[in-house]
């Protein structure tokens, strides 16, 4: 029913977790982002921003032609609407969930991604950039920790939703990025509850990168130079 264009990254895991939780049949189509598969015309036709993941639904609710969706927040909402799960139908509950999905999309994911880039992957270590993004990640962790203390359960309230699915995969990188969950007791509680979910475990077990060091060619493909070439920019 669903084609999942996928690489095992925090953004990829969001959708593999969602599909496992829903029990929808899906086929994985690997996208080797280190080799530049994300720039191939057939992938750009469904994901014009040349980023994974993306899906193609071969049985959309309107019974029409196959329908493609890119951007993880949009994919999570689409799948939640398709299945009627993990997104409340009442206007307030739905809005609360979507607000936190957007918080993850606009804040937690990009800031952790930038911190990870400058602290872990960049060939040149720039102290200002590392500290700037580390401070912002710490601020976002504090925001989530306080909020989870208020809900006492999940990100958007009493129920597990796409807001949790959106946030969890990026939280999985906390240790590699030098953050300790002991400093955020409410996140630590929430993280342990989610980590114990069998379907979530199945989603994050879907494929792994070969442990290879980053080299100049990998950086060229993944960190902007290839995109500049596509647009003819110097």
Short mmCIF file of C-alpha atoms in Angstrom, two decimals, residues 7-178:
data_model
loop_
_atom_site.label_atom_id
_atom_site.label_comp_id
_atom_site.label_asym_id
_atom_site.label_seq_id
_atom_site.Cartn_x
_atom_site.Cartn_y
_atom_site.Cartn_z
CA UNK A 7 17.33 6.11 5.12
CA UNK A 8 18.01 5.26 8.80
CA UNK A 9 18.15 8.79 10.21
CA UNK A 10 16.01 10.51 12.85
CA UNK A 11 13.71 11.82 10.13
CA UNK A 12 13.52 8.42 8.48
CA UNK A 13 12.73 6.76 11.80
CA UNK A 14 9.73 9.02 12.36
CA UNK A 15 7.94 7.43 9.43
CA UNK A 16 9.14 3.85 9.90
CA UNK A 17 7.93 4.07 13.52
CA UNK A 18 4.57 5.47 12.40
CA UNK A 19 4.05 2.75 9.80
CA UNK A 20 4.99 0.03 12.28
CA UNK A 21 2.68 1.49 14.93
CA UNK A 22 -0.19 1.61 12.44
CA UNK A 23 0.44 -1.85 11.05
CA UNK A 24 0.02 -0.59 7.49
CA UNK A 25 1.66 -2.68 4.77
CA UNK A 26 4.64 -0.88 3.31
CA UNK A 27 7.64 -1.45 1.10
CA UNK A 28 10.99 0.10 1.93
CA UNK A 29 12.84 1.75 -0.93
CA UNK A 30 16.34 2.57 0.38
CA UNK A 31 17.76 5.98 -0.47
CA UNK A 32 21.54 6.10 -0.11
CA UNK A 33 21.98 9.71 0.95
CA UNK A 34 25.76 9.27 1.19
CA UNK A 35 25.91 8.32 -2.48
CA UNK A 36 23.51 11.05 -3.60
CA UNK A 37 20.37 9.03 -4.37
CA UNK A 38 18.32 11.96 -3.04
CA UNK A 39 19.30 13.99 -6.10
CA UNK A 40 18.08 11.47 -8.67
CA UNK A 41 15.17 12.67 -10.84
CA UNK A 42 12.90 9.80 -9.82
CA UNK A 43 13.29 10.74 -6.15
CA UNK A 44 12.94 14.47 -6.77
CA UNK A 45 9.63 13.74 -8.50
CA UNK A 46 8.15 12.75 -5.14
CA UNK A 47 10.39 14.75 -2.79
CA UNK A 48 11.32 18.02 -4.53
CA UNK A 49 13.30 19.22 -1.49
CA UNK A 50 15.76 16.32 -2.05
CA UNK A 51 15.37 15.10 1.53
CA UNK A 52 14.28 11.76 2.93
CA UNK A 53 11.84 10.37 3.82
CA UNK A 54 8.94 10.45 1.41
CA UNK A 55 6.02 8.14 0.81
CA UNK A 56 3.80 7.10 -2.06
CA UNK A 57 0.34 5.87 -1.06
CA UNK A 58 -0.98 3.43 -3.65
CA UNK A 59 -4.41 3.24 -1.98
CA UNK A 60 -5.32 6.84 -1.05
CA UNK A 61 -8.62 7.51 0.65
CA UNK A 62 -10.07 9.23 -2.43
CA UNK A 63 -9.51 6.06 -4.52
CA UNK A 64 -7.52 8.14 -6.99
CA UNK A 65 -4.07 7.74 -8.45
CA UNK A 66 -1.10 7.04 -6.15
CA UNK A 67 -0.36 10.06 -3.98
CA UNK A 68 3.10 11.17 -2.82
CA UNK A 69 3.87 13.09 0.37
CA UNK A 70 7.17 14.64 1.48
CA UNK A 71 8.25 16.36 4.75
CA UNK A 72 7.91 14.29 7.90
CA UNK A 73 5.32 16.44 9.66
CA UNK A 74 3.09 16.32 6.59
CA UNK A 75 3.60 12.56 6.26
CA UNK A 76 2.72 11.94 9.92
CA UNK A 77 -0.47 14.00 9.63
CA UNK A 78 -1.39 12.31 6.35
CA UNK A 79 -0.95 8.82 7.79
CA UNK A 80 -2.79 9.76 10.98
CA UNK A 81 -5.73 11.07 8.96
CA UNK A 82 -5.66 8.01 6.70
CA UNK A 83 -5.76 5.60 9.63
CA UNK A 84 -7.74 7.59 12.17
CA UNK A 85 -5.05 7.02 14.80
CA UNK A 86 -2.54 9.05 16.83
CA UNK A 87 -4.21 12.39 16.03
CA UNK A 88 -7.39 13.45 17.86
CA UNK A 89 -10.44 14.42 15.84
CA UNK A 90 -11.64 17.18 18.18
CA UNK A 91 -10.41 20.63 17.20
CA UNK A 92 -8.53 21.38 20.44
CA UNK A 93 -6.87 18.02 20.78
CA UNK A 94 -5.90 17.99 17.11
CA UNK A 95 -4.44 21.48 17.36
CA UNK A 96 -2.41 20.63 20.47
CA UNK A 97 -0.83 17.66 18.71
CA UNK A 98 -0.08 19.61 15.53
CA UNK A 99 1.42 22.47 17.55
CA UNK A 100 3.99 20.10 19.04
CA UNK A 101 4.66 18.43 15.70
CA UNK A 102 5.41 21.89 14.30
CA UNK A 103 7.59 22.63 17.35
CA UNK A 104 9.64 19.58 16.53
CA UNK A 105 9.79 20.38 12.82
CA UNK A 106 10.79 24.01 13.33
CA UNK A 107 12.90 23.71 16.47
CA UNK A 108 14.03 20.42 17.97
CA UNK A 109 14.96 18.66 14.73
CA UNK A 110 16.72 21.53 12.94
CA UNK A 111 18.60 22.70 16.04
CA UNK A 112 19.78 19.20 16.96
CA UNK A 113 20.68 18.67 13.33
CA UNK A 114 22.78 21.83 13.25
CA UNK A 115 24.45 21.05 16.57
CA UNK A 116 25.21 17.53 15.40
CA UNK A 117 26.64 18.86 12.15
CA UNK A 118 29.01 21.38 13.73
CA UNK A 119 29.94 19.29 16.78
CA UNK A 120 30.25 15.85 15.18
CA UNK A 121 30.59 16.02 11.40
CA UNK A 122 32.03 19.33 10.26
CA UNK A 123 35.66 19.10 9.17
CA UNK A 124 36.31 22.49 10.77
CA UNK A 125 35.25 22.85 14.41
CA UNK A 126 33.82 26.33 14.92
CA UNK A 127 33.38 26.97 18.66
CA UNK A 128 30.83 29.77 18.21
CA UNK A 129 28.59 27.62 16.00
CA UNK A 130 28.84 24.60 18.30
CA UNK A 131 28.01 26.66 21.40
CA UNK A 132 25.23 28.60 19.69
CA UNK A 133 23.36 25.43 18.66
CA UNK A 134 24.15 23.60 21.88
CA UNK A 135 22.57 26.44 23.87
CA UNK A 136 19.47 26.35 21.69
CA UNK A 137 19.13 22.57 22.02
CA UNK A 138 19.46 22.89 25.79
CA UNK A 139 16.71 25.53 25.76
CA UNK A 140 14.43 23.26 23.73
CA UNK A 141 15.14 20.32 26.05
CA UNK A 142 14.12 22.54 28.96
CA UNK A 143 10.91 23.55 27.18
CA UNK A 144 9.99 19.91 26.57
CA UNK A 145 11.00 18.81 30.06
CA UNK A 146 8.79 21.43 31.71
CA UNK A 147 5.93 20.61 29.37
CA UNK A 148 6.16 16.86 30.02
CA UNK A 149 6.14 17.63 33.73
CA UNK A 150 2.84 19.45 33.17
CA UNK A 151 1.23 16.72 31.06
CA UNK A 152 2.54 13.92 33.28
CA UNK A 153 2.31 11.58 30.30
CA UNK A 154 2.93 12.28 26.63
CA UNK A 155 3.92 15.33 24.61
CA UNK A 156 0.40 16.44 23.72
CA UNK A 157 -1.41 15.16 26.79
CA UNK A 158 -2.64 11.82 28.09
CA UNK A 159 -2.34 9.89 24.85
CA UNK A 160 0.50 8.75 22.60
CA UNK A 161 0.32 10.70 19.35
CA UNK A 162 2.28 11.75 16.30
CA UNK A 163 3.81 14.49 18.47
CA UNK A 164 5.66 11.78 20.41
CA UNK A 165 6.60 9.96 17.22
CA UNK A 166 8.00 13.19 15.78
CA UNK A 167 10.11 14.03 18.83
CA UNK A 168 11.46 10.64 19.89
CA UNK A 169 13.89 9.87 17.03
CA UNK A 170 15.78 13.13 17.52
CA UNK A 171 15.94 12.48 21.26
CA UNK A 172 17.64 9.21 20.41
CA UNK A 173 20.71 11.25 19.43
CA UNK A 174 21.04 12.94 22.83
CA UNK A 175 23.98 10.86 24.04
CA UNK A 176 26.01 11.25 20.84
CA UNK A 177 25.41 15.00 21.05
CA UNK A 178 26.60 15.17 24.65
#
